[in-house]
C-alpha cells in the first residue's frame, strides 16, 4: 500500500472504529437497562412476598434506587397513620423525606409527618413540618393544606396576627374553591 492509499484509508478505519465504539456503548447501555429492570422486578417480587412492615422498610432502605420504593414507603406511612400508629407513621413520612429529598411527593410526606405529629400532640414538630412545605415553595394543594393547617394551629395558640397573614395570603393568591368554607371558618375565629 502506498502512502496516498494509507492516508485515505485512515479516515475510513477511524470511522469504523468510531461506529464500533458507539455500537458497543449502545449494547452496554441496553444490557445495563435490562439488568436494572430485572433487578427492579426481583425487588418488587420480594416486596410483594413480604408482609412484615419492618422487613419491608428494610427492603426499601436497601433498594432506594428502585423507583417504586418511594411509593411503597408512602403506602406504609399512610397505613401506619390509618391504623393510629402516629409515631411510626411520622417516622416513616420523615424517612421518605430523607431517602427521597428531590421526589415530587416530598411535600405530601411532610404533610403526613405534620399530621402525625399533630395527632401525637407534638405541636412544634407539626408546625416545623407545615413550615417546611411552605419553604419548599410547593404548589397547591400541598401549600394550601399546609397554610390552612398552620393557620388553625396558630389560632389555637392565639397567634392571631400570623394566622391572619396566612389566611390573607390564601385569599390573595386565588379563590380557594373546596377549602373556601374552612378558610372562612378560620377567618371567623379571628378577633376583630
mmCIF file of C-alpha atoms in Angstrom:
data_model
loop_
_atom_site.group_PDB
_atom_site.id
_atom_site.type_symbol
_atom_site.label_atom_id
_atom_site.label_comp_id
_atom_site.label_asym_id
_atom_site.label_seq_id
_atom_site.Cartn_x
_atom_site.Cartn_y
_atom_site.Cartn_z
ATOM 1 C CA UNK A 1 0.000 0.000 0.000
ATOM 2 C CA UNK A 2 1.450 3.332 -0.928
ATOM 3 C CA UNK A 3 1.430 6.454 1.206
ATOM 4 C CA UNK A 4 -1.633 8.017 -0.541
ATOM 5 C CA UNK A 5 -3.716 4.849 -0.100
ATOM 6 C CA UNK A 6 -2.828 4.664 3.585
ATOM 7 C CA UNK A 7 -3.802 8.321 4.042
ATOM 8 C CA UNK A 8 -7.267 7.794 2.571
ATOM 9 C CA UNK A 9 -7.765 4.533 4.497
ATOM 10 C CA UNK A 10 -7.113 6.164 7.889
ATOM 11 C CA UNK A 11 -10.385 8.164 7.959
ATOM 12 C CA UNK A 12 -12.307 5.040 6.972
ATOM 13 C CA UNK A 13 -10.620 2.979 9.694
ATOM 14 C CA UNK A 14 -11.253 5.751 12.236
ATOM 15 C CA UNK A 15 -14.910 5.900 11.180
ATOM 16 C CA UNK A 16 -15.260 2.111 11.506
ATOM 17 C CA UNK A 17 -13.669 2.214 14.954
ATOM 18 C CA UNK A 18 -16.000 5.050 15.987
ATOM 19 C CA UNK A 19 -19.047 3.115 14.744
ATOM 20 C CA UNK A 20 -17.844 0.002 16.596
ATOM 21 C CA UNK A 21 -17.322 2.014 19.802
ATOM 22 C CA UNK A 22 -20.787 3.570 19.535
ATOM 23 C CA UNK A 23 -22.347 0.160 18.883
ATOM 24 C CA UNK A 24 -20.545 -1.278 21.912
ATOM 25 C CA UNK A 25 -21.712 1.629 24.092
ATOM 26 C CA UNK A 26 -25.309 1.205 22.943
ATOM 27 C CA UNK A 27 -25.110 -2.529 23.622
ATOM 28 C CA UNK A 28 -23.669 -1.947 27.107
ATOM 29 C CA UNK A 29 -26.337 0.661 27.862
ATOM 30 C CA UNK A 30 -29.119 -1.682 26.701
ATOM 31 C CA UNK A 31 -27.695 -4.501 28.814
ATOM 32 C CA UNK A 32 -27.455 -2.274 31.894
ATOM 33 C CA UNK A 33 -31.042 -1.134 31.411
ATOM 34 C CA UNK A 34 -32.187 -4.741 31.043
ATOM 35 C CA UNK A 35 -30.227 -5.815 34.132
ATOM 36 C CA UNK A 36 -31.644 -2.879 36.108
ATOM 37 C CA UNK A 37 -35.203 -3.794 35.104
ATOM 38 C CA UNK A 38 -34.611 -7.422 36.124
ATOM 39 C CA UNK A 39 -33.258 -6.239 39.478
ATOM 40 C CA UNK A 40 -36.271 -3.974 39.996
ATOM 41 C CA UNK A 41 -38.594 -6.870 39.184
ATOM 42 C CA UNK A 42 -36.748 -9.040 41.695
ATOM 43 C CA UNK A 43 -37.053 -6.386 44.414
ATOM 44 C CA UNK A 44 -40.758 -5.882 43.618
ATOM 45 C CA UNK A 45 -41.332 -9.620 43.831
ATOM 46 C CA UNK A 46 -39.563 -9.798 47.198
ATOM 47 C CA UNK A 47 -41.596 -6.830 48.465
ATOM 48 C CA UNK A 48 -44.850 -8.484 47.375
ATOM 49 C CA UNK A 49 -43.944 -11.709 49.211
ATOM 50 C CA UNK A 50 -43.062 -9.836 52.410
ATOM 51 C CA UNK A 51 -45.924 -8.859 54.688
ATOM 52 C CA UNK A 52 -43.959 -7.711 57.738
ATOM 53 C CA UNK A 53 -43.682 -3.902 57.836
ATOM 54 C CA UNK A 54 -40.241 -3.973 59.415
ATOM 55 C CA UNK A 55 -38.895 -6.266 56.682
ATOM 56 C CA UNK A 56 -40.498 -4.093 54.019
ATOM 57 C CA UNK A 57 -38.882 -0.969 55.476
ATOM 58 C CA UNK A 58 -35.510 -2.736 55.467
ATOM 59 C CA UNK A 59 -36.024 -3.747 51.831
ATOM 60 C CA UNK A 60 -36.923 -0.155 50.893
ATOM 61 C CA UNK A 61 -33.860 1.176 52.702
ATOM 62 C CA UNK A 62 -31.602 -1.260 50.860
ATOM 63 C CA UNK A 63 -33.160 -0.555 47.472
ATOM 64 C CA UNK A 64 -33.870 3.163 47.425
ATOM 65 C CA UNK A 65 -32.728 3.297 43.798
ATOM 66 C CA UNK A 66 -35.808 1.313 42.780
ATOM 67 C CA UNK A 67 -38.369 3.971 41.799
ATOM 68 C CA UNK A 68 -41.245 2.020 43.335
ATOM 69 C CA UNK A 69 -39.573 2.195 46.770
ATOM 70 C CA UNK A 70 -40.718 5.778 47.278
ATOM 71 C CA UNK A 71 -44.354 4.857 46.709
ATOM 72 C CA UNK A 72 -44.062 1.769 48.904
ATOM 73 C CA UNK A 73 -42.733 3.917 51.744
ATOM 74 C CA UNK A 74 -45.624 6.378 51.398
ATOM 75 C CA UNK A 75 -48.085 3.465 51.414
ATOM 76 C CA UNK A 76 -46.533 2.080 54.596
ATOM 77 C CA UNK A 77 -46.606 5.504 56.274
ATOM 78 C CA UNK A 78 -50.237 6.070 55.259
ATOM 79 C CA UNK A 79 -51.205 2.621 56.519
ATOM 80 C CA UNK A 80 -49.498 3.264 59.837
ATOM 81 C CA UNK A 81 -51.334 6.563 60.152
ATOM 82 C CA UNK A 82 -54.711 4.968 59.366
ATOM 83 C CA UNK A 83 -54.051 2.282 61.984
ATOM 84 C CA UNK A 84 -53.417 5.003 64.587
ATOM 85 C CA UNK A 85 -49.671 4.305 64.848
ATOM 86 C CA UNK A 86 -48.946 8.022 64.586
ATOM 87 C CA UNK A 87 -45.387 7.860 65.905
ATOM 88 C CA UNK A 88 -44.397 5.169 63.428
ATOM 89 C CA UNK A 89 -46.215 6.950 60.615
ATOM 90 C CA UNK A 90 -44.394 10.194 61.371
ATOM 91 C CA UNK A 91 -41.049 8.356 61.339
ATOM 92 C CA UNK A 92 -41.914 6.743 58.009
ATOM 93 C CA UNK A 93 -43.009 10.035 56.438
ATOM 94 C CA UNK A 94 -39.787 11.679 57.619
ATOM 95 C CA UNK A 95 -37.779 8.695 56.378
ATOM 96 C CA UNK A 96 -39.329 9.370 52.958
ATOM 97 C CA UNK A 97 -38.102 12.978 53.038
ATOM 98 C CA UNK A 98 -34.609 11.766 53.958
ATOM 99 C CA UNK A 99 -34.445 8.952 51.407
ATOM 100 C CA UNK A 100 -36.059 10.859 48.538
ATOM 101 C CA UNK A 101 -35.234 14.565 49.033
ATOM 102 C CA UNK A 102 -35.986 15.530 45.410
ATOM 103 C CA UNK A 103 -39.140 13.426 44.970
ATOM 104 C CA UNK A 104 -42.221 15.360 43.783
ATOM 105 C CA UNK A 105 -44.264 13.798 46.619
ATOM 106 C CA UNK A 106 -41.949 15.171 49.316
ATOM 107 C CA UNK A 107 -44.493 17.879 50.286
ATOM 108 C CA UNK A 108 -47.124 15.158 50.754
ATOM 109 C CA UNK A 109 -44.751 13.280 53.071
ATOM 110 C CA UNK A 110 -44.087 16.478 55.032
ATOM 111 C CA UNK A 111 -47.848 16.980 55.408
ATOM 112 C CA UNK A 112 -48.136 13.387 56.614
ATOM 113 C CA UNK A 113 -45.366 13.977 59.146
ATOM 114 C CA UNK A 114 -47.121 17.139 60.327
ATOM 115 C CA UNK A 115 -50.457 15.346 60.722
ATOM 116 C CA UNK A 116 -48.751 12.502 62.593
ATOM 117 C CA UNK A 117 -47.007 14.927 64.921
ATOM 118 C CA UNK A 118 -50.260 16.782 65.494
ATOM 119 C CA UNK A 119 -52.085 13.533 66.283
ATOM 120 C CA UNK A 120 -49.427 12.810 68.911
ATOM 121 C CA UNK A 121 -49.871 16.275 70.424
ATOM 122 C CA UNK A 122 -46.434 17.406 69.218
ATOM 123 C CA UNK A 123 -47.453 20.842 68.046
ATOM 124 C CA UNK A 124 -43.965 22.276 67.475
ATOM 125 C CA UNK A 125 -42.950 19.333 65.294
ATOM 126 C CA UNK A 126 -46.166 19.721 63.309
ATOM 127 C CA UNK A 127 -45.531 23.442 62.827
ATOM 128 C CA UNK A 128 -41.975 22.703 61.605
ATOM 129 C CA UNK A 129 -43.278 20.237 59.030
ATOM 130 C CA UNK A 130 -46.021 22.601 57.818
ATOM 131 C CA UNK A 131 -43.457 25.398 57.504
ATOM 132 C CA UNK A 132 -41.137 23.049 55.590
ATOM 133 C CA UNK A 133 -43.877 22.603 52.987
ATOM 134 C CA UNK A 134 -44.164 26.388 52.667
ATOM 135 C CA UNK A 135 -40.374 26.809 52.448
ATOM 136 C CA UNK A 136 -40.200 24.357 49.572
ATOM 137 C CA UNK A 137 -42.425 26.656 47.559
ATOM 138 C CA UNK A 138 -44.546 23.630 46.756
ATOM 139 C CA UNK A 139 -47.558 24.007 44.573
ATOM 140 C CA UNK A 140 -51.146 23.903 45.670
ATOM 141 C CA UNK A 141 -52.787 21.785 47.064
ATOM 142 C CA UNK A 142 -49.842 20.929 49.357
ATOM 143 C CA UNK A 143 -49.126 24.566 50.112
ATOM 144 C CA UNK A 144 -52.797 25.347 50.637
ATOM 145 C CA UNK A 145 -53.293 22.472 53.093
ATOM 146 C CA UNK A 146 -50.130 23.463 54.979
ATOM 147 C CA UNK A 147 -51.251 27.110 55.195
ATOM 148 C CA UNK A 148 -54.737 26.198 56.416
ATOM 149 C CA UNK A 149 -53.376 23.731 58.974
ATOM 150 C CA UNK A 150 -50.760 26.166 60.188
ATOM 151 C CA UNK A 151 -53.348 28.962 60.493
ATOM 152 C CA UNK A 152 -55.580 26.629 62.542
ATOM 153 C CA UNK A 153 -52.710 25.787 64.904
ATOM 154 C CA UNK A 154 -51.799 29.453 65.273
ATOM 155 C CA UNK A 155 -55.393 30.394 66.090
ATOM 156 C CA UNK A 156 -55.446 27.669 68.747
ATOM 157 C CA UNK A 157 -52.310 29.247 70.240
ATOM 158 C CA UNK A 158 -53.853 32.738 69.980
ATOM 159 C CA UNK A 159 -51.218 33.831 67.464
ATOM 160 C CA UNK A 160 -53.822 35.749 65.535
ATOM 161 C CA UNK A 161 -51.576 38.058 63.506
ATOM 162 C CA UNK A 162 -49.627 35.278 61.816
ATOM 163 C CA UNK A 163 -52.820 33.255 61.278
ATOM 164 C CA UNK A 164 -54.466 36.266 59.661
ATOM 165 C CA UNK A 165 -51.436 36.763 57.381
ATOM 166 C CA UNK A 166 -51.633 33.149 56.221
ATOM 167 C CA UNK A 167 -55.362 33.351 55.560
ATOM 168 C CA UNK A 168 -54.993 36.639 53.691
ATOM 169 C CA UNK A 169 -52.206 35.158 51.557
ATOM 170 C CA UNK A 170 -54.558 32.324 50.589
ATOM 171 C CA UNK A 171 -57.279 34.802 49.626
ATOM 172 C CA UNK A 172 -54.918 37.000 47.589
ATOM 173 C CA UNK A 173 -53.500 34.101 45.610
ATOM 174 C CA UNK A 174 -56.802 32.888 44.208
ATOM 175 C CA UNK A 175 -60.192 31.555 45.164
ATOM 176 C CA UNK A 176 -59.867 28.555 47.410
ATOM 177 C CA UNK A 177 -62.789 26.557 45.937
ATOM 178 C CA UNK A 178 -63.346 23.398 48.020
ATOM 179 C CA UNK A 179 -61.423 24.770 51.013
ATOM 180 C CA UNK A 180 -63.268 28.098 50.995
ATOM 181 C CA UNK A 181 -65.558 27.040 53.830
ATOM 182 C CA UNK A 182 -62.671 26.007 56.055
ATOM 183 C CA UNK A 183 -60.752 29.203 55.305
ATOM 184 C CA UNK A 184 -63.840 31.284 56.114
ATOM 185 C CA UNK A 185 -64.408 29.359 59.343
ATOM 186 C CA UNK A 186 -60.831 30.129 60.412
ATOM 187 C CA UNK A 187 -61.244 33.789 59.468
ATOM 188 C CA UNK A 188 -64.400 33.929 61.574
ATOM 189 C CA UNK A 189 -62.390 32.677 64.578
ATOM 190 C CA UNK A 190 -60.032 35.664 64.364
ATOM 191 C CA UNK A 191 -60.750 38.574 66.692
ATOM 192 C CA UNK A 192 -61.915 41.783 65.005
#
